[in-house]
Every structure is written in structure tokens, then in C-alpha cells.
XYZ file of C-alpha atoms in Angstrom:
458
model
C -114.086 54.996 -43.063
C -115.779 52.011 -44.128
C -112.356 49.448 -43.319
C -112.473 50.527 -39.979
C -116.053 50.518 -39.127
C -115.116 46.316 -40.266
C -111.718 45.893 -38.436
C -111.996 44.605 -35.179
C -108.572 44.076 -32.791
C -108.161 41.909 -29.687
C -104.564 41.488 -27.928
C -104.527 38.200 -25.988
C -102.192 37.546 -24.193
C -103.218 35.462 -21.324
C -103.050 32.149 -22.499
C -100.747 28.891 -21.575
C -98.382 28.620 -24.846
C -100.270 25.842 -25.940
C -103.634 27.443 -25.412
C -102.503 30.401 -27.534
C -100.821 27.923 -30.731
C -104.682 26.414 -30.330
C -106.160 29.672 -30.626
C -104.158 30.754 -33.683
C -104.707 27.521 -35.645
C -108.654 27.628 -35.483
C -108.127 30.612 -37.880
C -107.001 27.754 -40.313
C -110.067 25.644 -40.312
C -112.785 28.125 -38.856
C -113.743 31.800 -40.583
C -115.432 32.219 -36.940
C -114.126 35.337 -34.566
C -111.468 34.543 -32.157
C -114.403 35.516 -29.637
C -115.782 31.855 -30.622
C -112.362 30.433 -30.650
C -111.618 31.375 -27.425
C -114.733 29.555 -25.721
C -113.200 26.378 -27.646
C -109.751 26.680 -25.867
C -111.649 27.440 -22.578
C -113.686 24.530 -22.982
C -111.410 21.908 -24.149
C -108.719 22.681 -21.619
C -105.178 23.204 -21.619
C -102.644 21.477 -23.976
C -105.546 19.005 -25.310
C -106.173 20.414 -28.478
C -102.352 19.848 -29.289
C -102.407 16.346 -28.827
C -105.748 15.982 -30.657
C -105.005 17.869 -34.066
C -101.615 18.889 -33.930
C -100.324 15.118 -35.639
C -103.165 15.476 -37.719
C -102.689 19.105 -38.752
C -99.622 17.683 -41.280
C -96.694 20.304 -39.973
C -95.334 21.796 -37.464
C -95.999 25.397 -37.734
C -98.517 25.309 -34.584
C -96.116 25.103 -32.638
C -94.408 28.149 -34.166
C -97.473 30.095 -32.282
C -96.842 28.934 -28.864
C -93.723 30.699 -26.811
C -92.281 30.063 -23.989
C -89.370 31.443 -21.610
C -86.465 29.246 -20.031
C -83.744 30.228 -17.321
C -80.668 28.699 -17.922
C -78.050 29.008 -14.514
C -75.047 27.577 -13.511
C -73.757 26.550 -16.906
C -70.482 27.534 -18.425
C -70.040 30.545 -20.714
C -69.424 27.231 -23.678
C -73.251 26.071 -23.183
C -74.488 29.939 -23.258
C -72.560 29.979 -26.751
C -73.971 27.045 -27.998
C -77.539 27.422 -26.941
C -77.080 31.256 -28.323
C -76.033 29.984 -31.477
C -79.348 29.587 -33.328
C -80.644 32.179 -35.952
C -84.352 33.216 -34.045
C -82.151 33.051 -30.436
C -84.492 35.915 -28.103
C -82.757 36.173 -25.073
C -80.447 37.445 -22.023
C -76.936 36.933 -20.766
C -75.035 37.995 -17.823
C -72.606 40.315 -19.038
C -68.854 39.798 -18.282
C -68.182 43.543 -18.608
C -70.812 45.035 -16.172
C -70.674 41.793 -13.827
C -67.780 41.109 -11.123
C -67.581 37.341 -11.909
C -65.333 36.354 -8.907
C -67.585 34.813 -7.047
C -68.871 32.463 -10.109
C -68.709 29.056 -9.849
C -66.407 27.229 -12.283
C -67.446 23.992 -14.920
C -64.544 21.416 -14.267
C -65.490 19.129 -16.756
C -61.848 17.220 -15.717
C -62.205 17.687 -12.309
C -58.237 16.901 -11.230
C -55.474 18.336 -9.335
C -53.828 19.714 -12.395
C -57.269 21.138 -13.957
C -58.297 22.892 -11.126
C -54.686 24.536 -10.433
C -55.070 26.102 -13.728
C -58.937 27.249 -12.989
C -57.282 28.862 -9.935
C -54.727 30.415 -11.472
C -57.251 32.321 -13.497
C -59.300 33.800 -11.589
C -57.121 34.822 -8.805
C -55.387 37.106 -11.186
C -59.121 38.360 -11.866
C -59.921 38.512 -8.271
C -56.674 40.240 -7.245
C -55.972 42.285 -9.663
C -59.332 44.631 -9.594
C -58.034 47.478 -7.810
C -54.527 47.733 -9.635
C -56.568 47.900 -12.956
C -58.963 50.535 -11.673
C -55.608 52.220 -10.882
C -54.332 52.417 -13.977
C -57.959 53.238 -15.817
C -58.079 56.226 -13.479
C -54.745 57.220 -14.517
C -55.183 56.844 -18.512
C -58.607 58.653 -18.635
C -58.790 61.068 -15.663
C -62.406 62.775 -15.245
C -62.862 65.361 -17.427
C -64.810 68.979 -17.003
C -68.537 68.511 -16.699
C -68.799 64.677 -16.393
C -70.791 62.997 -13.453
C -68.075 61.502 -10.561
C -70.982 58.558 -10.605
C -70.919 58.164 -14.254
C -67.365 58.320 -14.802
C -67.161 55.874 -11.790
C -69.651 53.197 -13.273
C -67.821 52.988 -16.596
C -63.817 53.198 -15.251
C -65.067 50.066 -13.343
C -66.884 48.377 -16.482
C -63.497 48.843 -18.613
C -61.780 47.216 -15.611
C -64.173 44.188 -16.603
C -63.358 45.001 -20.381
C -59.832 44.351 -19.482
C -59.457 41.706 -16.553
C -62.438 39.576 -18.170
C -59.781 38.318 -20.540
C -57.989 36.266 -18.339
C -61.680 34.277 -17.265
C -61.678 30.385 -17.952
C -64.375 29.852 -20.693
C -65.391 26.906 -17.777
C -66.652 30.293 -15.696
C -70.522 29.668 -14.815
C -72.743 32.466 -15.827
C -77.276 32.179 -16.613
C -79.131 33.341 -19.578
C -82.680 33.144 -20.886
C -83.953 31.628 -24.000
C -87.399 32.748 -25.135
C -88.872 31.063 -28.276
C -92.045 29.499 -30.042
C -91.947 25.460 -29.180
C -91.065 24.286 -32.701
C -87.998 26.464 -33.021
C -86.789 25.338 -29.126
C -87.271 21.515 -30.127
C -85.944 22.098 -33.588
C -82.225 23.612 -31.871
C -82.438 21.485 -28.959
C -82.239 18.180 -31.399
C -79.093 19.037 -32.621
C -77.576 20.353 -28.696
C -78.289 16.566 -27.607
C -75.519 15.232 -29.309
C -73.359 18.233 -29.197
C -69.443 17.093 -28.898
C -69.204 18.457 -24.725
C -70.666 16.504 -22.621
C -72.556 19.434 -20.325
C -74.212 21.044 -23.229
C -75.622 17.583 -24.077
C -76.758 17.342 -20.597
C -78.009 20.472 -20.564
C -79.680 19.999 -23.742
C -81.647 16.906 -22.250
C -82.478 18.507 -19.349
C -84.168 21.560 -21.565
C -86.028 18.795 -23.742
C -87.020 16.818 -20.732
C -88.676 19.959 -19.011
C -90.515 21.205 -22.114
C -91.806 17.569 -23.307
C -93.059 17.500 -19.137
C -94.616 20.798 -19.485
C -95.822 20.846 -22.867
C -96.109 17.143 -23.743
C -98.003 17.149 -27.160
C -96.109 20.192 -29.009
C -92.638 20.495 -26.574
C -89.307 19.405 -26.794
C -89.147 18.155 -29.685
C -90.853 15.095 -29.251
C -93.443 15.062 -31.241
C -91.908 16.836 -33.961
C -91.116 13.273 -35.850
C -94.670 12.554 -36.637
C -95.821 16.123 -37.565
C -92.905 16.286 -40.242
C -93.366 12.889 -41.544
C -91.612 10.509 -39.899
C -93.888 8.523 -38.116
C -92.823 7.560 -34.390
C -94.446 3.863 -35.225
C -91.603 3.505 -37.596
C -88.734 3.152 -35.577
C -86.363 2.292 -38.298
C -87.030 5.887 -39.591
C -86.750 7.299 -36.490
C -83.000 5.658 -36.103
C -82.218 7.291 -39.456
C -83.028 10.831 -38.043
C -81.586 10.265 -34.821
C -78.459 9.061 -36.288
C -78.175 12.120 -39.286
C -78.500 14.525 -36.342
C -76.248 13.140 -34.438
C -73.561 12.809 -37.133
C -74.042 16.333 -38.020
C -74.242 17.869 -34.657
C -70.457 15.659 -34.218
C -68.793 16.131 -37.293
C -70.049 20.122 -38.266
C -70.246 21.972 -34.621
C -67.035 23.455 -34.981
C -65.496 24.745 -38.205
C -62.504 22.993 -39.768
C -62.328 25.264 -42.947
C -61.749 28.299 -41.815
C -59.335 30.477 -43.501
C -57.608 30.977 -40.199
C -57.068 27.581 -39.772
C -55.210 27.152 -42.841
C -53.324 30.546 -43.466
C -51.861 33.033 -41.183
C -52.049 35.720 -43.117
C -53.981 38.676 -43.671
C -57.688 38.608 -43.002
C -60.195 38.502 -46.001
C -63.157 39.638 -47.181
C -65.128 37.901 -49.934
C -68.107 38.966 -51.529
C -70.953 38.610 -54.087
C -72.764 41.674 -53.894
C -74.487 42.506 -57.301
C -72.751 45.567 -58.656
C -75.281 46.185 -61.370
C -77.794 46.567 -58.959
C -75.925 48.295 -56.442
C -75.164 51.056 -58.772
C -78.720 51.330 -60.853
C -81.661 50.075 -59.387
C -80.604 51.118 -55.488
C -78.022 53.260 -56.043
C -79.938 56.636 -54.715
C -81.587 54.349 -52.383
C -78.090 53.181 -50.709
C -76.456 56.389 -50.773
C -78.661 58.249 -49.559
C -79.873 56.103 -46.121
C -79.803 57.973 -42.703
C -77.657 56.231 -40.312
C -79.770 53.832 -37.806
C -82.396 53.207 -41.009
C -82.122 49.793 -41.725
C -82.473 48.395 -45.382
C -85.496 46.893 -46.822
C -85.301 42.648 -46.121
C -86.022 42.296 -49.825
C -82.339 43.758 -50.195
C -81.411 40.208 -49.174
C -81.152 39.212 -52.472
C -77.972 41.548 -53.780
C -75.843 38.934 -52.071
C -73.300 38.948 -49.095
C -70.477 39.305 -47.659
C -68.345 36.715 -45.293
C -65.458 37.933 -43.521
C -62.976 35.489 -41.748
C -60.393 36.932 -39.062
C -59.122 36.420 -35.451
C -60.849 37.734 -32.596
C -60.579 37.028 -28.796
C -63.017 34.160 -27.452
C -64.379 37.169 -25.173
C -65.706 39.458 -28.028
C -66.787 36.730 -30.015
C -69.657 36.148 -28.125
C -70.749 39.825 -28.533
C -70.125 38.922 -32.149
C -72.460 36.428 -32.154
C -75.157 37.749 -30.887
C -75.805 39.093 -34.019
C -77.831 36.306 -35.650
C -79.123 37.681 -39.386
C -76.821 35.644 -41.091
C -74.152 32.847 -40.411
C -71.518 33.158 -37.422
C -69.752 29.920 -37.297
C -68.768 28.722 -33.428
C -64.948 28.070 -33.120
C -62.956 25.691 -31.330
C -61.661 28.163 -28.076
C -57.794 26.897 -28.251
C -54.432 28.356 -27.468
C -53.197 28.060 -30.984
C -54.156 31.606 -32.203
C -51.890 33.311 -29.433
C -53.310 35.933 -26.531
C -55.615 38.990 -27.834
C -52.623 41.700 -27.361
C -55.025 44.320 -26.493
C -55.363 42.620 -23.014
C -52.041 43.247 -22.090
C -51.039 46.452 -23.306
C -53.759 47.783 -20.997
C -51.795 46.366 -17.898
C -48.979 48.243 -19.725
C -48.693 51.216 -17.129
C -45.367 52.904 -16.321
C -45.797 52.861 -12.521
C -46.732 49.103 -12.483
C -45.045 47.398 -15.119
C -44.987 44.472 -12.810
C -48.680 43.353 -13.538
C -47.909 43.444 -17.204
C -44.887 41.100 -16.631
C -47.240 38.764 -14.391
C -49.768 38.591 -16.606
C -47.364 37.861 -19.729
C -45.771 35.123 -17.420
C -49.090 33.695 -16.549
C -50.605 33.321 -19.830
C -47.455 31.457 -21.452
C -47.353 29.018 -18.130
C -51.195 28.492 -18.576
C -50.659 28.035 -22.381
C -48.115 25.280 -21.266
C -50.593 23.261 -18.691
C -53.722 23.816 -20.532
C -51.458 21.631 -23.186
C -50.375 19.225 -20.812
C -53.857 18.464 -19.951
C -55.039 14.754 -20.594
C -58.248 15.457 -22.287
C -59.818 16.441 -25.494
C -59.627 19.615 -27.167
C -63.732 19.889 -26.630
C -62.917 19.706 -22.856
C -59.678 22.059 -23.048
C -61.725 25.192 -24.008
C -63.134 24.964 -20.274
C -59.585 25.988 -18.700
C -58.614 28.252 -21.695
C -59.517 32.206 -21.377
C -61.385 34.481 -23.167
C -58.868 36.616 -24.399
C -57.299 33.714 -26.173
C -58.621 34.665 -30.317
C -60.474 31.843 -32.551
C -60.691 31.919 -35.834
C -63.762 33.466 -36.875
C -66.056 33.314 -39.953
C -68.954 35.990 -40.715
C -71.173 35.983 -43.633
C -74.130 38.482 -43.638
C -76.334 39.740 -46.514
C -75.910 43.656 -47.043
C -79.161 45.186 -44.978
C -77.861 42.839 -42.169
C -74.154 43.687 -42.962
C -74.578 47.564 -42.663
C -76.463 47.188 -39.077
C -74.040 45.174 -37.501
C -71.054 47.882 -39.178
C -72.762 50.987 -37.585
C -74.193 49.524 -34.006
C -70.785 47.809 -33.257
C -68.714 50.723 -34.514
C -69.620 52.612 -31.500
C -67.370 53.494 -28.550
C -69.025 51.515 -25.965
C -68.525 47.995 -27.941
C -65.624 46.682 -26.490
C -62.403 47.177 -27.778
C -61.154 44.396 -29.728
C -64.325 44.067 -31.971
C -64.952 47.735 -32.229
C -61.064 47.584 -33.695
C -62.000 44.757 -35.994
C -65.647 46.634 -37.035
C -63.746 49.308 -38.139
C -61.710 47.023 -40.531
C -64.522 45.611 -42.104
C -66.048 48.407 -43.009
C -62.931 49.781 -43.942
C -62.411 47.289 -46.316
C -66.114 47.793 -47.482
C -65.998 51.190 -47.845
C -63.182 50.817 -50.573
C -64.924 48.242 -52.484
C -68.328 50.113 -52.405
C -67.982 53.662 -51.890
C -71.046 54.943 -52.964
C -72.941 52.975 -50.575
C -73.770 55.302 -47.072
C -72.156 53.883 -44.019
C -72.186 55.875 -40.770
C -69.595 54.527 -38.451
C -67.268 56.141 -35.566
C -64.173 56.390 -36.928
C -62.223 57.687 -34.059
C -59.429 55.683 -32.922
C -60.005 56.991 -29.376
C -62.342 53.877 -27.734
C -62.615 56.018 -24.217
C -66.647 56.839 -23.631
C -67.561 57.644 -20.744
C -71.358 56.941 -21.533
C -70.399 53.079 -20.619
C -70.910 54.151 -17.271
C -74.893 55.172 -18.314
C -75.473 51.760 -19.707
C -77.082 50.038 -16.605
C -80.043 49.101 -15.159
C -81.673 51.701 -12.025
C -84.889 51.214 -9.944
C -86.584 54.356 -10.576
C -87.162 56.649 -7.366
């Protein structure tokens, strides 16, 4: 066929990010082959081209072609949340449910007799508690017929996580990666340098600092002012933007309109969804869709949804990580009460002591987190996961119906599988004739949890 005979296909790949923005951008000026292009970039060396044309080029979407991978280690769960909290976030976290975090160092952002009594407290119920909770998993769901001893093993000890990581200090150091094209890393990381907490400001900085070293015409951020129109020459302009982000990065991080935070009643669901077209131009469309076959992006338009409930700090951030559409970060506090679910798995006949101890523990915590002289910013460090926020979730409907039917499976944890379920309960009765495929079963006992981890092949 006569289009193929014309195509022609190259994958490159092994190119500095700025190297490979440079190649991508000659398309833009040049008809030549990327053959010719590629000489160009050889020939003018790496990261020049960038500060030659990239002011000059009027906006910043070179940078959008140039990608680049951090490691992020040794900061609190609070800056994974807030770095993670970005729409086109690519990434990895250590998980809290596969990952014996006892060892972990702890963000003290206090650093007194008083805060660090409570960090302690914390985690020695994690630490010491292991084995009684593996106890009492064993007990609950006993092996059955024709499952795998290593299996089973793998995911009684993962639900032992599910369970004790509710009682970890949101101040409890984990890493992550953050990969992302250089526009969208300086874009996020201008707002993160005047977050409200002081370490994901420093941490922020630090980021900025190491991509403007590495990548100094297109990284960091800092020379985004004078590809977007505010020239760097003009420093009164240049306060102005500095200033607007850092008002908004103060005064909007964390949500004060939540229904939550006004009522406590029962949650909500509010929607626009157009019912005109969801019942004649897409109606065969939506109710006939396979499960797992997401929705055409164009389907974007028919409106949204936004949910607003309580959920512990500790499935939160699995709620989070779904990005296509707006998940607003809370304030971790006490106020909200203990996720319950935490404690009526320590709720075992033969050791009805742990149950009291944790019960005990919590409400004594509750009291000295409190007591605390500092600001409710610095207070989420000592309070634990399994403490709920208030959350708020709006998502368009192709994005709305993925997130139902991935996190309505058995091996999401708990508490949001039990709060999936409700949304698309509450769905499902306002739009019946739209095809959802969740797991209704109440039972949230699977042993594949224990198949869900990483092996070196033989």
C-alpha cells in the first residue's frame, strides 16, 4: 500500500531530556527528517538548544517533551501526598500494606519530649502487635481446600498491614518516584514552595534546586516566567506571580468547604450528568459496555459527579491516586473520630485485650496530639492514618465508572472498597440503565492479595 511504502518510524529513546524536547521542536520550524534533526542535537550539544530558542520559542510546551525521573526518600507520608497530588502525577510509592514499616524513620517536625512520646506510642503498638494480629487473621479466614500455604501466607500477612497500618503517625518516612515532562514538574513544584508545612516546602526547593542544576534552561521552573510572558527583567512582575502563588498555595491547600466540615450527616452525592443524552444519544452505548472497557474521553462532556464523605487518612491516599478529575487534600485531624473498621478487626474473642488497648490508646493519643503546642499543619505528623478526613471527589462519568469497578474489587482495602460500593450504590439508583460491573459481595476476604507482589523470576 502506497501510505506505507511513505511512512517511515524511528523510536528514540536515547537522548538527555533536553536533547529529546530539542529534537521534537525542530519538527515545528523544519519539514526535514528527524534523521537531520538528530545531527543538529548531536552537534550543538546537550541542553544548549534550550537556552538558545526555548525564550524565544513564545511557550512552554518544549518542555512538555522532555521527561525526567526523581527519587524522593526519607520524607513523610504528608510530602508523598502533596507531591502526588497533581493531575499528570506518573509515579511509585512504598506501600503501607505490603511493607513492614517498623523500622521507618519518623518526621518530627516538633521535635520535643511530648511529640516524640506520642510518635512512640504509635508505632510500638505497630511493632508489637504483628504477631497477635496475624493470630487473629489466621483464625477469621483459615486456609481453605486447594489454596497455596505460600499464597495464603503472603496475603494473611498483607491484611495484618491492612489492619495495624492504621495506627502509623502520618510523620512515618516512606520514598516515592515522580516521573514527568519538565514543564509539568516546574509548573507543581511552584505552588509546593510555599506549601503551609514547612518540609514539603523544603522538599519542594530541594526538587527545584536539583532540576534548575541539571537542566538549567528548561528545569525547575525557572525559566518558566519568561517563556509565559512575564519577563524575568521585570521584577515587579515577577513579585506579582511569586506573591499570587504563594497566596494560593496558603490560603487553598486544604479545603475549608467541605460538606463534612459543616454537616455531620449523611454523605452526598451531587451531580450534573446530562440525562437527555444519557438516555438517547449513548444510551445503547452505556448499557451495553463490557466491564474493564473504558468510555470514550469525549464522554467528558455529559458532566460529573462529586461525592463528599469520610474516609480514613490511610485509604485516602489510595483514593487519590486516582487523578482524572479533582480529589481535594484534607487537613489529617482528630476531629472526624477513629475509622471503626480498625478496631473491630482487633475484636477477637480470645484476645479482647488488644481491642481494649488499642481503644485506650487512640482516645489518650487523641488527648496529647491536642495538647500539642503547634499548628494544626504540624499536628497531622503525630496523628494516624486511620483517623478519617473529610473527603471531596468530583470525576466526569468515563473517569467515574473506572475508578467504581477497579476499586470495587476485593483486594482494595477495606474501608474504601466499603465506601466504593456506596457510591456506586447511590449511582446505580440514579442511573440504572447505565452498565456498571462491580463486586458486590460484602465478604472483603481474597486470598489473591497474597499474589500481588513482586518475584525475581528463576
Amino acid at each position: 500500500m502506497l501510505f506505507v511504502e511513505a511512512m517511515k518510524l524511528r523510536i528514540v529513546d536515547t537522548l538527555s531530556p533536553e536533547d529529546a524536547a530539542m529534537l521534537q521542536a525542530l519538527y515545528s520550524r523544519s519539514a526535514e527528517s528527524v534523521d537531520v534533526h538528530i545531527d543538529k542535537v548531536i552537534k550543538v550539544g546537550s541542553g544548549k538548544f534550550m537556552s538558545q530558542f526555548y525564550v524565544g520559542y513564545g511557550h512552554k510546551s518544549i518542555a512538555d517533551c522532555g521527561t525526567t525521573t526523581m527519587f524522593i526518600e526519607g520524607v513523610s507520608l504528608l510530602a508523598a501526598k502533596a507531591i502526588q497530588d497533581w493531575p499528570l502525577y506518573s509515579g511509585q510509592e512504598t506501600s503501607t500494606r505490603y511493607i513492614d514499616m517498623g523500622k521507618q524513620a519518623i518526621i518530627d517536625p516538633l521535635g520535643t519530649p511530648s511529640s516524640k512520646v506520642i510518635l512512640d506510642r504509635w508505632m510500638n503498638f505497630y511493632r508489637e502487635n504483628q504477631t497477635r494480629v496475624v493470630g487473629i487473621i489466621r483464625n477469621r479466614y483459615p486456609i481453605r481446600e486447594g489454596e497455596k500455604v505460600e499464597t495464603y501466607d503472603r496475603a494473611v500477612k498483607a491484611r495484618a498491614f491492612d489492619v495495624l497500618r492504621g495506627f502509623l503517625p502520618a510523620g512515618i518516612t516512606t520514598q516515592l518516584s515522580w516521573h514527568s515532562n519538565l514543564r509539568q514538574a516546574g509548573d507543581h513544584l511552584a505552588g509546593l514552595v510555599h506549601h503551609p508545612a514547612d518540609e514539603i516546602r523544603a522538599v519542594a526547593r530541594s526538587l527545584r534546586e536539583l532540576l534548575g542544576e541539571r537542566y538549567p534552561s528548561s528545569g525547575g521552573g525557572l525559566s518558566l516566567a519568561s517563556v509565559s510572558g512575564v519577563g524575568e527583567r521585570d521584577a515587579e512582575a515577577n513579585d506579582r506571580r511569586l506573591e499570587w502563588e504563594k497566596f494560593t498555595a496558603k490560603s487553598l491547600t486544604y479545603p475549608n468547604d467541605c460538606y463534612w466540615s459543616q454537616h455531620l450527616g449523611d454523605d452526598r452525592m451531587v451531580h450534573s450528568f446530562g440525562q437527555r443524552d444519557l438516555d438517547l444519544r449513548y444510551a445503547a452505548t452505556l448499557a451495553s459496555r463490557p466491564r474493564g472497557c473504558v468510555l470514550p474521553h469525549f464522554m467528558t462532556d455529559l458532566g460529573q459527579a462529586t461525592f463528599e464523605f469520610l474516609l480514613d487518612f490511610g485509604s485516602f491516599r489510595d483514593l487519590q491516586r486516582h487523578r482524572n478529575g479533582v480529589v481535594r487534600m484534607p487537613l489529617l485531624e482528630t476531629a472526624f473520630g477513629f475509622e471503626p473498621w480498625y478496631l473491630r478487626q482487633l475484636d477477637e474473642e480470645r484476645v479482647l485485650d488488644l481491642h481494649a488497648e488499642a481503644s485506650n490508646l487512640i482516645a489518650e493519643q487523641q488527648d496529647a496530639i491536642d495538647a500539642l503546642d503547634a499548628t494544626s499543619v504540624e499536628k497531622q505528623y503525630y496523628t494516624a492514618l486511620g483517623f478519617r478526613v473529610p473527603c471531596k471527589v468530583t470525576m466526569a462519568l468515563p473517569a467515574l465508572l473506572y475508578f467504581l469497578e477497579l476499586r470495587s474489587s476485593k483486594t482494595v482495602h477495606p474501608t474504601l472498597r466499603a465506601r466504593v460500593l456506596e457510591m456506586a450504590k447511590r449511582f446505580t439508583a440514579t442511573y440504572p440503565d447505565v452498565a456498571l460491573h462491580v463486586d458486590l459481595d460484602p465478604d472483603d476476604w481474597d486470598v489473591r492479595r497474597g499474589n500481588q507482589t513482586i518475584t525475581e523470576r528463576a
